[in-house]
XYZ file of C-alpha atoms in Angstrom:
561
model
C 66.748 85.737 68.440
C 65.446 89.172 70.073
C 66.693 90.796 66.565
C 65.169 88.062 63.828
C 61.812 88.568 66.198
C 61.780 91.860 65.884
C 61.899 91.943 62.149
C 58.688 89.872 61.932
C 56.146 91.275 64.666
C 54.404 93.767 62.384
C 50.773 92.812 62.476
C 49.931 95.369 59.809
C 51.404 96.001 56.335
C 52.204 99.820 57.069
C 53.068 100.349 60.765
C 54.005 103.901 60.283
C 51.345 105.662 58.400
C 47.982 104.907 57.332
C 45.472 107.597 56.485
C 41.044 105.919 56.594
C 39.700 107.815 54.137
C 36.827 109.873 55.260
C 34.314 108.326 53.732
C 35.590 104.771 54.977
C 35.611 106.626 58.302
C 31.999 107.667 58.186
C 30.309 104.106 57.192
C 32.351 102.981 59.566
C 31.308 104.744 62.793
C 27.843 104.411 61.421
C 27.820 100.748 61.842
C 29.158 101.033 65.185
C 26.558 103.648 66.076
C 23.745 101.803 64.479
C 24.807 98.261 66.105
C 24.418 100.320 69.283
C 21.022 101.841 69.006
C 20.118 98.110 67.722
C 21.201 97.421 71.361
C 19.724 99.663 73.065
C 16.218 98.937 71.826
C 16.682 95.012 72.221
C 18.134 95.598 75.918
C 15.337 97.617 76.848
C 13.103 93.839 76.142
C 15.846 92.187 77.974
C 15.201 93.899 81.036
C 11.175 92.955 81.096
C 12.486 89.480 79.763
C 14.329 89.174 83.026
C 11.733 90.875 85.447
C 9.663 87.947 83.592
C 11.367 85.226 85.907
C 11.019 87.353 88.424
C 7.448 87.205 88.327
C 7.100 90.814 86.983
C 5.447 91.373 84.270
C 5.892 94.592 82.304
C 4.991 93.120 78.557
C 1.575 94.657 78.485
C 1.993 98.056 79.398
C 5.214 98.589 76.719
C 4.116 100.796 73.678
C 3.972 98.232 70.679
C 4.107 94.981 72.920
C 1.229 92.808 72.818
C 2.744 89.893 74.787
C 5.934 88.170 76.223
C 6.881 86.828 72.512
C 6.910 89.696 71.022
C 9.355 91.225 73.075
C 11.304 87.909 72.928
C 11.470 87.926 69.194
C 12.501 91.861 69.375
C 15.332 90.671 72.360
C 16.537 87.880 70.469
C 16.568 89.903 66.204
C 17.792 93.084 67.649
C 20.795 91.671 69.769
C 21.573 89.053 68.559
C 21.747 89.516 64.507
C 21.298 93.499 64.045
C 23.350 94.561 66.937
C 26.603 92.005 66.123
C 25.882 92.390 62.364
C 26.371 96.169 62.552
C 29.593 95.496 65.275
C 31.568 93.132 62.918
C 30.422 95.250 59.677
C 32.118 97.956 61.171
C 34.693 97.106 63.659
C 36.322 94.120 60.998
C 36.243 96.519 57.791
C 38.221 98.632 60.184
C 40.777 96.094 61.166
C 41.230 94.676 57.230
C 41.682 98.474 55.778
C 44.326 99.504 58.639
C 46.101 95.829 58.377
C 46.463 95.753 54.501
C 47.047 99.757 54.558
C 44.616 100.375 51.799
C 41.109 101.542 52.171
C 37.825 99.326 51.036
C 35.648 99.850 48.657
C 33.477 103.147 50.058
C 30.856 102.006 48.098
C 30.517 98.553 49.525
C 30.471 99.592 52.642
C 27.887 102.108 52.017
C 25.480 99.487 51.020
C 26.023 97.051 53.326
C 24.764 99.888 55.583
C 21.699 100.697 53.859
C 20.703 96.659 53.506
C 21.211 96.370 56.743
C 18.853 99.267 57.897
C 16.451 98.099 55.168
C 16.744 94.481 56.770
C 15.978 96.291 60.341
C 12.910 98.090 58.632
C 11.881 95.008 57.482
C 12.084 92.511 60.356
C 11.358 95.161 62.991
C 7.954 96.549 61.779
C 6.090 92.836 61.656
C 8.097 92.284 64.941
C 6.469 95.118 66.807
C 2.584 94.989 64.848
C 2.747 91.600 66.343
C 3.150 89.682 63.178
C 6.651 87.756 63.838
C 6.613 86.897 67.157
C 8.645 83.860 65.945
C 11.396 84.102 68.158
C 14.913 84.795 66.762
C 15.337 80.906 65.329
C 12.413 81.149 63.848
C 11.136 77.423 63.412
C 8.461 76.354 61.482
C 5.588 75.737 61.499
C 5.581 79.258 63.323
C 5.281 81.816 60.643
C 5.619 85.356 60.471
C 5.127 87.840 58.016
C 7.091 87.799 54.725
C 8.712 91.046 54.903
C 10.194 89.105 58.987
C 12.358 87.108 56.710
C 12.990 89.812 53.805
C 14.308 91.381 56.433
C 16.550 88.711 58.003
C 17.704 87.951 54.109
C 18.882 91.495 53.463
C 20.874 91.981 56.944
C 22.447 88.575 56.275
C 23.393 90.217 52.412
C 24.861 92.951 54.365
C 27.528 90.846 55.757
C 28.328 89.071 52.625
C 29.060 92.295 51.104
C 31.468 93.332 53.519
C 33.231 90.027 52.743
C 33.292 90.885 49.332
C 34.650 94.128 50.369
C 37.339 92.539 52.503
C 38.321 89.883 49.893
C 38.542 91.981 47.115
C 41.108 94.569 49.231
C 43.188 91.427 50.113
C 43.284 90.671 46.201
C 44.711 93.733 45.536
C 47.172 93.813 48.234
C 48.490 90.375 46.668
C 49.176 92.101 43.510
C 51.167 94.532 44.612
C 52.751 92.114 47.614
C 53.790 89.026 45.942
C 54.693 85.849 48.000
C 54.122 88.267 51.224
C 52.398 87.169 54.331
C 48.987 88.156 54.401
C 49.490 90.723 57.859
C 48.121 88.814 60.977
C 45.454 91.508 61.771
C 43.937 91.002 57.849
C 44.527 87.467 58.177
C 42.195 87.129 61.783
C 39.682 89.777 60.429
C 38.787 88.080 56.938
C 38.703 84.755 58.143
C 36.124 85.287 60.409
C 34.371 86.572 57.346
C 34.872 83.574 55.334
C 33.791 81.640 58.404
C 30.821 83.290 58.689
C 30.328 83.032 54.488
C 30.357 79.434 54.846
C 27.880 79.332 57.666
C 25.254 81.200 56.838
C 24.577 79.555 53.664
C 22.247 77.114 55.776
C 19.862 80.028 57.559
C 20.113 81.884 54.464
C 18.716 79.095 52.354
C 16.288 78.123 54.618
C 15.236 81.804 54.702
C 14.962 82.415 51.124
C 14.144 78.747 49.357
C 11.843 77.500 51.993
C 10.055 80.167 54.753
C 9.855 83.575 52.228
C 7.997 81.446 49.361
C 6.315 79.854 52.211
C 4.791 83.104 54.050
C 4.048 84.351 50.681
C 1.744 81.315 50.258
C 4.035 79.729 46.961
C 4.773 76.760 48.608
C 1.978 74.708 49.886
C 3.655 74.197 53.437
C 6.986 73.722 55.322
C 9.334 71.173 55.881
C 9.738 71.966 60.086
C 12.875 68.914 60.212
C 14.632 70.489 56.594
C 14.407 74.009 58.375
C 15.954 73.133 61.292
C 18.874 71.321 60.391
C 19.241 74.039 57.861
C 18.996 77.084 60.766
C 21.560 74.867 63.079
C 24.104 74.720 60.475
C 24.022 78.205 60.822
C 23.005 78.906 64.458
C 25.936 77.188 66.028
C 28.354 78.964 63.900
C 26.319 82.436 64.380
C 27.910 82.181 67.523
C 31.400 82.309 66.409
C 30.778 85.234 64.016
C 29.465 86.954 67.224
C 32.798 85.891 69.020
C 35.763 85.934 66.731
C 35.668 89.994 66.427
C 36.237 90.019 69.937
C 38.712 87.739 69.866
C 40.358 90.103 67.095
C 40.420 92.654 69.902
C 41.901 90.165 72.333
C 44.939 88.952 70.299
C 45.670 92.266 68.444
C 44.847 95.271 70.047
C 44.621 93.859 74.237
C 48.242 92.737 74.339
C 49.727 96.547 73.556
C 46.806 97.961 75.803
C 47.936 95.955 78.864
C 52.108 96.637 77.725
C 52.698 92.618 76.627
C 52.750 91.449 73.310
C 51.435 88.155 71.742
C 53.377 85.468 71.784
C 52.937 83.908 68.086
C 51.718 84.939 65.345
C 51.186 81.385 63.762
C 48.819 80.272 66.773
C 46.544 83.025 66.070
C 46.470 82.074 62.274
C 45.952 78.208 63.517
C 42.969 78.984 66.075
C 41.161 81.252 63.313
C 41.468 78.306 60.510
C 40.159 75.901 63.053
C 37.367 77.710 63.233
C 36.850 77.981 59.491
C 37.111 74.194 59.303
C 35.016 72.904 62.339
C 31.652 74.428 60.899
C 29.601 71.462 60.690
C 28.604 71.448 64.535
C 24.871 72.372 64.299
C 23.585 69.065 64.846
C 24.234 69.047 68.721
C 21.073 71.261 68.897
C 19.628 68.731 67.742
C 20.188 65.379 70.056
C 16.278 65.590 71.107
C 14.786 65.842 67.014
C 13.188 62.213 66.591
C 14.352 62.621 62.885
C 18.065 62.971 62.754
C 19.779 59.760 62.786
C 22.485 58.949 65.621
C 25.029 58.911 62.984
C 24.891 62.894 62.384
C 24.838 63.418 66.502
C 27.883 61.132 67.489
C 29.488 62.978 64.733
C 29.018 66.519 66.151
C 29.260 65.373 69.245
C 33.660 65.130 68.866
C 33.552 67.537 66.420
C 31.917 70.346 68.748
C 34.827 69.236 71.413
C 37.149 69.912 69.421
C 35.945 73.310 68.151
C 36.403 74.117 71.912
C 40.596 73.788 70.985
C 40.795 76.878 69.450
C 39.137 78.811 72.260
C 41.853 76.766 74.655
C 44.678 78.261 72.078
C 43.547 81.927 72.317
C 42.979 81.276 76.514
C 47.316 80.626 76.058
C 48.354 83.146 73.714
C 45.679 85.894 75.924
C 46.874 85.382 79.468
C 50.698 84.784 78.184
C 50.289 88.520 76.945
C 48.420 89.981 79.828
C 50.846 88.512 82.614
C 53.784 89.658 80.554
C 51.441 92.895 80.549
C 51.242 92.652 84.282
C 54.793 91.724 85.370
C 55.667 94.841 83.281
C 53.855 97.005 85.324
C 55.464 95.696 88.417
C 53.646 92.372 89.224
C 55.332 90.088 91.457
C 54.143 86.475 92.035
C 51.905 83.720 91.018
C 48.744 86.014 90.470
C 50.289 89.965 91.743
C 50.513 90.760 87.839
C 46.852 90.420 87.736
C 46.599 92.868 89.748
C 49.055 95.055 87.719
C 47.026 95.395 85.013
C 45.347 98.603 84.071
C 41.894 98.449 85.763
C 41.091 102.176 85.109
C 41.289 101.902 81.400
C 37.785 101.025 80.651
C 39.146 99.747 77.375
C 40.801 97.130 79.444
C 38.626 96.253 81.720
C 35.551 95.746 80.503
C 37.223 93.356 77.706
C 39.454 91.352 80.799
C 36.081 90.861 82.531
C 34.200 89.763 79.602
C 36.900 87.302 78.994
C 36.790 86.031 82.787
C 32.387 85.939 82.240
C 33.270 83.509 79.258
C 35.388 81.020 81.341
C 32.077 79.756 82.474
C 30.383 80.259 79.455
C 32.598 78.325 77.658
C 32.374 75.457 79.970
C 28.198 75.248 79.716
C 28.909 75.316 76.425
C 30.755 72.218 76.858
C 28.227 71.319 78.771
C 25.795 71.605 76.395
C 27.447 69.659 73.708
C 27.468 66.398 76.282
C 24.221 64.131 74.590
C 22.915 63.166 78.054
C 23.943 67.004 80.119
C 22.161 68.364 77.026
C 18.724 66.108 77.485
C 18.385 67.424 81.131
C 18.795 70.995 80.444
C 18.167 72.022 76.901
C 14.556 73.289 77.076
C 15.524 75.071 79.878
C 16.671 78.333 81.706
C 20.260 76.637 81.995
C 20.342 77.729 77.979
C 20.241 81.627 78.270
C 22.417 81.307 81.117
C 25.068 79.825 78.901
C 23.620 82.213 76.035
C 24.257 85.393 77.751
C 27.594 84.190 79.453
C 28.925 84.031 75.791
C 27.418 86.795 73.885
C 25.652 89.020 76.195
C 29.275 89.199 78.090
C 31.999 87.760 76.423
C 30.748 89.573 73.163
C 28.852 92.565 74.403
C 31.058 93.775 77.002
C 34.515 93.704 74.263
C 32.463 95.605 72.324
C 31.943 98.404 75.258
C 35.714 97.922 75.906
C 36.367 98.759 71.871
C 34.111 101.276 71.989
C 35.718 103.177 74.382
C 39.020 103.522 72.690
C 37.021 103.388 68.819
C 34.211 106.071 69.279
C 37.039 108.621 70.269
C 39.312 107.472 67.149
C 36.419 107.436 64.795
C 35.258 110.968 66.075
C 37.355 113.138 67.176
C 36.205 113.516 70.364
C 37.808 112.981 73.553
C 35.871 110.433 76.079
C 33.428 112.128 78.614
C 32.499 110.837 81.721
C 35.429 108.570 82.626
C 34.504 108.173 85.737
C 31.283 106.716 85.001
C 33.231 104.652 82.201
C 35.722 103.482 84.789
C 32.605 101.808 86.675
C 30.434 100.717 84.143
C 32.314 97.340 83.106
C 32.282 96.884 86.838
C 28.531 96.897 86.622
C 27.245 95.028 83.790
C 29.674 92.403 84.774
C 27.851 91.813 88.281
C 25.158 91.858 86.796
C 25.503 89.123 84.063
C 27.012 87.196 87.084
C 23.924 87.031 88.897
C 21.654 86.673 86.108
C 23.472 83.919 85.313
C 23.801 82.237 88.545
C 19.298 82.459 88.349
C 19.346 81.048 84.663
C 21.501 78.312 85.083
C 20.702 77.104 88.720
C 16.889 77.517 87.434
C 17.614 75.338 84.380
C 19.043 72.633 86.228
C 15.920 72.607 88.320
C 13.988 72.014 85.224
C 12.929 76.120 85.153
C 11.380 76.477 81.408
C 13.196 79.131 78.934
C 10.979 80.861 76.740
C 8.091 81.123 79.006
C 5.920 84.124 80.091
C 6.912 82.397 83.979
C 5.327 86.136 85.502
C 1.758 84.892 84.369
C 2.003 81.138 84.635
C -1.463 79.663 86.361
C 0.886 76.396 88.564
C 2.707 76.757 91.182
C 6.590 76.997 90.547
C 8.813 74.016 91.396
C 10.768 74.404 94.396
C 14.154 76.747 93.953
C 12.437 78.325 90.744
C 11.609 81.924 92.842
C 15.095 81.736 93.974
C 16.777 81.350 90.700
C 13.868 83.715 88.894
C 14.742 86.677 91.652
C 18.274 86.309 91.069
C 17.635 86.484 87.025
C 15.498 89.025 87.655
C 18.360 91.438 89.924
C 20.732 90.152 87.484
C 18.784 91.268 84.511
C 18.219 94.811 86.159
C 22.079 95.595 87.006
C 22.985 94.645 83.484
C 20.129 97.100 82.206
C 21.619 99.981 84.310
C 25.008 98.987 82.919
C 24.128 99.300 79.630
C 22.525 102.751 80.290
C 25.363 103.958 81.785
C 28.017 102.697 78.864
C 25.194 104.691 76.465
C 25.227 108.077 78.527
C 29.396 107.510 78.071
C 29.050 107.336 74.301
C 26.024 109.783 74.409
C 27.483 112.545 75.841
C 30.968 111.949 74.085
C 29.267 112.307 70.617
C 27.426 115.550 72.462
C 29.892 117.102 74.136
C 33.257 115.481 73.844
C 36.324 117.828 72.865
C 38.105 117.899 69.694
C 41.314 116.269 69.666
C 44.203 117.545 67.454
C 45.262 113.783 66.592
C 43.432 110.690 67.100
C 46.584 108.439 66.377
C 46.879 105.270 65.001
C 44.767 101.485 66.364
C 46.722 100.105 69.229
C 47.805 97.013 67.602
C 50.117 94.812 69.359
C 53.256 93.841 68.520
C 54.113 89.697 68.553
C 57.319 87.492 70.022
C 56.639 85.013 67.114
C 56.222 86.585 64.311
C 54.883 85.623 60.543
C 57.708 83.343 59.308
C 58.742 84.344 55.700
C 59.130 80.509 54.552
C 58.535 77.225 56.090
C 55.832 75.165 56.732
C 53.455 78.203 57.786
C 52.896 79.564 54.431
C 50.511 77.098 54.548
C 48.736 78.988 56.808
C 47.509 81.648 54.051
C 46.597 79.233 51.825
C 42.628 80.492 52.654
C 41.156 77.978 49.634
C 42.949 75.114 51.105
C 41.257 75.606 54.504
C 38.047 76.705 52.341
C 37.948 73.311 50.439
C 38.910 71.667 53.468
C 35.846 73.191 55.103
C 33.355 71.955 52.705
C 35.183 68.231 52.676
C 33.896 68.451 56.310
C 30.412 69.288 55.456
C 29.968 67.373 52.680
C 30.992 64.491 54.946
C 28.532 65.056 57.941
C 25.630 66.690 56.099
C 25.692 65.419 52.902
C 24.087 62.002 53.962
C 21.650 63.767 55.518
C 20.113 65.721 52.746
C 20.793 63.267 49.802
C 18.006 61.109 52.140
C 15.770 64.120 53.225
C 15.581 66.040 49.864
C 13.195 66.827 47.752
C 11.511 68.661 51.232
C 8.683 67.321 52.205
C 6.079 70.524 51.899
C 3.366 69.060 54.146
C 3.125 70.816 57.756
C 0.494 73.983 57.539
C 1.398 77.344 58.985
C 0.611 78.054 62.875
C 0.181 81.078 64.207
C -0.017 81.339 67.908
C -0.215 85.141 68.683
């Protein structure tokens, strides 16, 4: 068995040589560089965001700020859609050029790039004159300024076109590779695209059919109901475009770091085409909206369970490759291989601790999706808590682990600082521990999200200081974690030394490998699980629409700042 395994673990098409051209190179690293100064602004407004519970506030005296929801909006835009945007732009067309062996389309990429900085130009300007201080979901009747959602429209084109990108390398590969398996690290990295193609057509069309004409004063009013169902299609899903490119790091490249291997190749394929499938989930955000039928909630209610199987597959295959990881490097007993694993690589690290941070995450999530759980907390801290367990750990700190190992194989340059990097995972990730710990504990005391709580005129609720200190703290030791991981990559772009060879992406190797016939060829089949997809949405949204539509145009614009 060892020898038919061996003949099907590659997880790329050309494991010995692969040159990224230089200009592939370049748009690459400037996503990744971008998606991090997109950070490091929206950070910056996390930190007074969290002081905020603390009963500090700092909104007043920031240049450009006004009040609390203007730095809210600018938290939520710039991390949440610019930052992961420019992550997966980069870090995915990475993974799909290596795994097919065959560069994409320069130009593509290239304007991606530039839509995606036009988008930032866009949203970002209203954002900080005080004109879009809409929050990043944006409901109506709450309206910002056109070029707000101009914006949003042309960073959400700058994903599509990397799809394009992605899809049209695949459809060349096929040409030249008939009846092939697709290579697992394509296969993981495009269908997160396609995921996120089919999800974002409901933000997008709320965006450009019903808010843009709207702030431009074309349509007499908006349709609040329409919008939202239309943004929650999208805005549970978002959070799976933020998630699966870390998970691409977790099944392909953390198995080889730690010295295991994943265990099959057809499980990975599986979890990713669940998630292509389970996209109509949005409707769970909605279980307190007077005017969505209990038809549409019951039905998201299994379906969002069951989108929690696929996370429960990549748990297995992850922790099957780090303890054969661990009992490689000498790890004895039930949990001594944990211990075997290599903490000093900040590579490794900071992505093992972001998957421990999303154990919990994962479970509020659950959480969340349970109807009566979800009327006691959802206007509340208990939220963000889950929110930042997922992507403000789970998503953010993979990306400082990739980083670590990308910036140097992108540049050139050795990493700097390595003791500081050694510490910094270390850091953040006690600090989006305690933070958490404040949000949710607040939450389930009834402590309000999206509240200026630092200039409230009542007295807090009992246990609200407690949990709002502890947010606060929190809040602060992931701010000086974050400043630390950007003096790392600072001074490495500065002042890190030239390597003669940056050598090839540590992609893993797999047990079970991609079966030449059988039953998983169905696995590549991408338009089955496409078609399959919309079946799905047809099925739980079409009722909906075929009784809402035309939209009814009636609510007037509000502007509150």
């Amino acid at each position: 068995m060892s020898a038919i395994v061996q003949a099907q673990t590659e997880v790329v098409q050309d494991p010995k040589h692969f040159e990224l051209s230089p200009a592939n190179r370049r748009w690459i690293l400037w996503f990744i560089l971008f998606g991090f100064a997109a950070l490091a602004f929206g950070v910056f407004q996390g930190f007074v965001q969290g002081l905020n519970y603390a009963g500090i506030s700092l909104f007043t005296f920031l240049p450009g700020m006004k009040t609390y929801y203007e730095g809210l909006t600018a938290h939520g835009v710039l991390n949440a859609f610019i930052f992961t945007f420019a992550e997966a732009n980069g870090w995915l067309s990475l993974t799909t050029a290596r795994a097919l062996g065959r560069n994409l389309n320069s130009k593509l990429l290239a304007l991606s790039f530039v839509l995606l900085v036009l988008g930032t130009v866009f949203a970002g300007i209203p954002i900080f004159l005080g004109k879009a201080s809409v929050l990043y979901t944006f409901y109506p009747p709450l309206r910002a300024h056109w070029a707000f959602y101009f914006g949003i429209a042309l960073a959400v084109v700058s994903t599509w076109i990397i799809s394009a990108a992605q899809l049209w390398a695949l459809a060349e590969w096929r040409k030249e590779h008939k009846g092939e398996r697709i290579p697992l690290m394509a296969y993981v990295s495009i269908m997160t695209y396609i995921m996120w193609d089919i999800s974002s057509l409901g933000a997008a069309s709320e965006d450009l059919f019903l808010l843009l004409p709207w702030s431009l004063n074309l349509l007499p009013g908006s349709d609040p109901l329409l919008s939202r169902v239309l943004f929650w299609y999208t805005g549970h899903q978002i959070v799976y475009y933020w998630l699966l490119p870390a998970y691409v790091s977790w099944y392909i490249f953390i198995p080889r770091m730690v010295g295991g291997k994943l265990f099959s190749d057809s499980l990975a394929r599986i979890a990713f085409i669940m998630f292509v499938v389970l996209v109509p989930v949005g409707f769970h955000h909605q279980y307190t909206d007077p005017g969505v039928g209990n038809y549409y909630k019951i039905a998201v209610l299994f379906l969002t369970f069951g989108i929690a199987f696929p996370s429960l597959l990549t748990a297995f295959s992850i922790m099957y490759a780090l303890e054969i990881g661990g009992r490689a490097n000498g790890g004895k007993g039930i949990l001594g291989w944990f211990l075997k694993l290599p903490w000093t690589n900040p590579a490794v690290s900071a992505q093992v601790l972001a998957m421990i941070a999303f154990l919990p995450g994962g479970i509020t999530g659950i959480m969340n999706a349970s109807y009566n759980m979800n009327l006691l907390v959802h206007n509340t801290t208990f939220v963000p808590g889950h929110f930042h367990l997922t992507l403000g750990s789970a998503v953010t700190l993979s990306y400082f682990g990739i980083a670590y190992w990308l910036i140097p194989y992108l540049t050139g340059r050795k990493l700097v600082l390595e003791k500081i990097a050694k510490w910094q995972p270390w850091v953040y990730f006690l600090g989006i521990l305690i933070f958490a710990r404040g949000e949710i504990s607040g939450g389930i005391l009834g402590m309000p999200r999206r509240t200026a709580l630092a200039i409230i005129n009542y007295e807090p609720l009992p246990g609200w200081k407690l949990a709002g200190a502890l947010t606060g703290i929190g809040g602060t030791i992931m701010f000086i974690g974050c400043v630390l991981f950007f003096l790392v990559i600072f001074f490495t772009l500065m002042q890190g030394k030239k390597m003669e060879s940056t050598g090839d992406l540590p992609f893993t190797e797999t047990y079970l490998g991609a079966a030449p016939s059988g039953w998983q060829l169905i696995l590549d089949k991408l338009s089955y699980w496409v078609l399959l997809s919309f079946i799905l949405i047809a099925l739980v949204y079409g009722p909906f629409l075929l009784t809402h539509l035309p939209p009814k145009l009636t609510s007037p614009p509000f502007q509150g700042f």
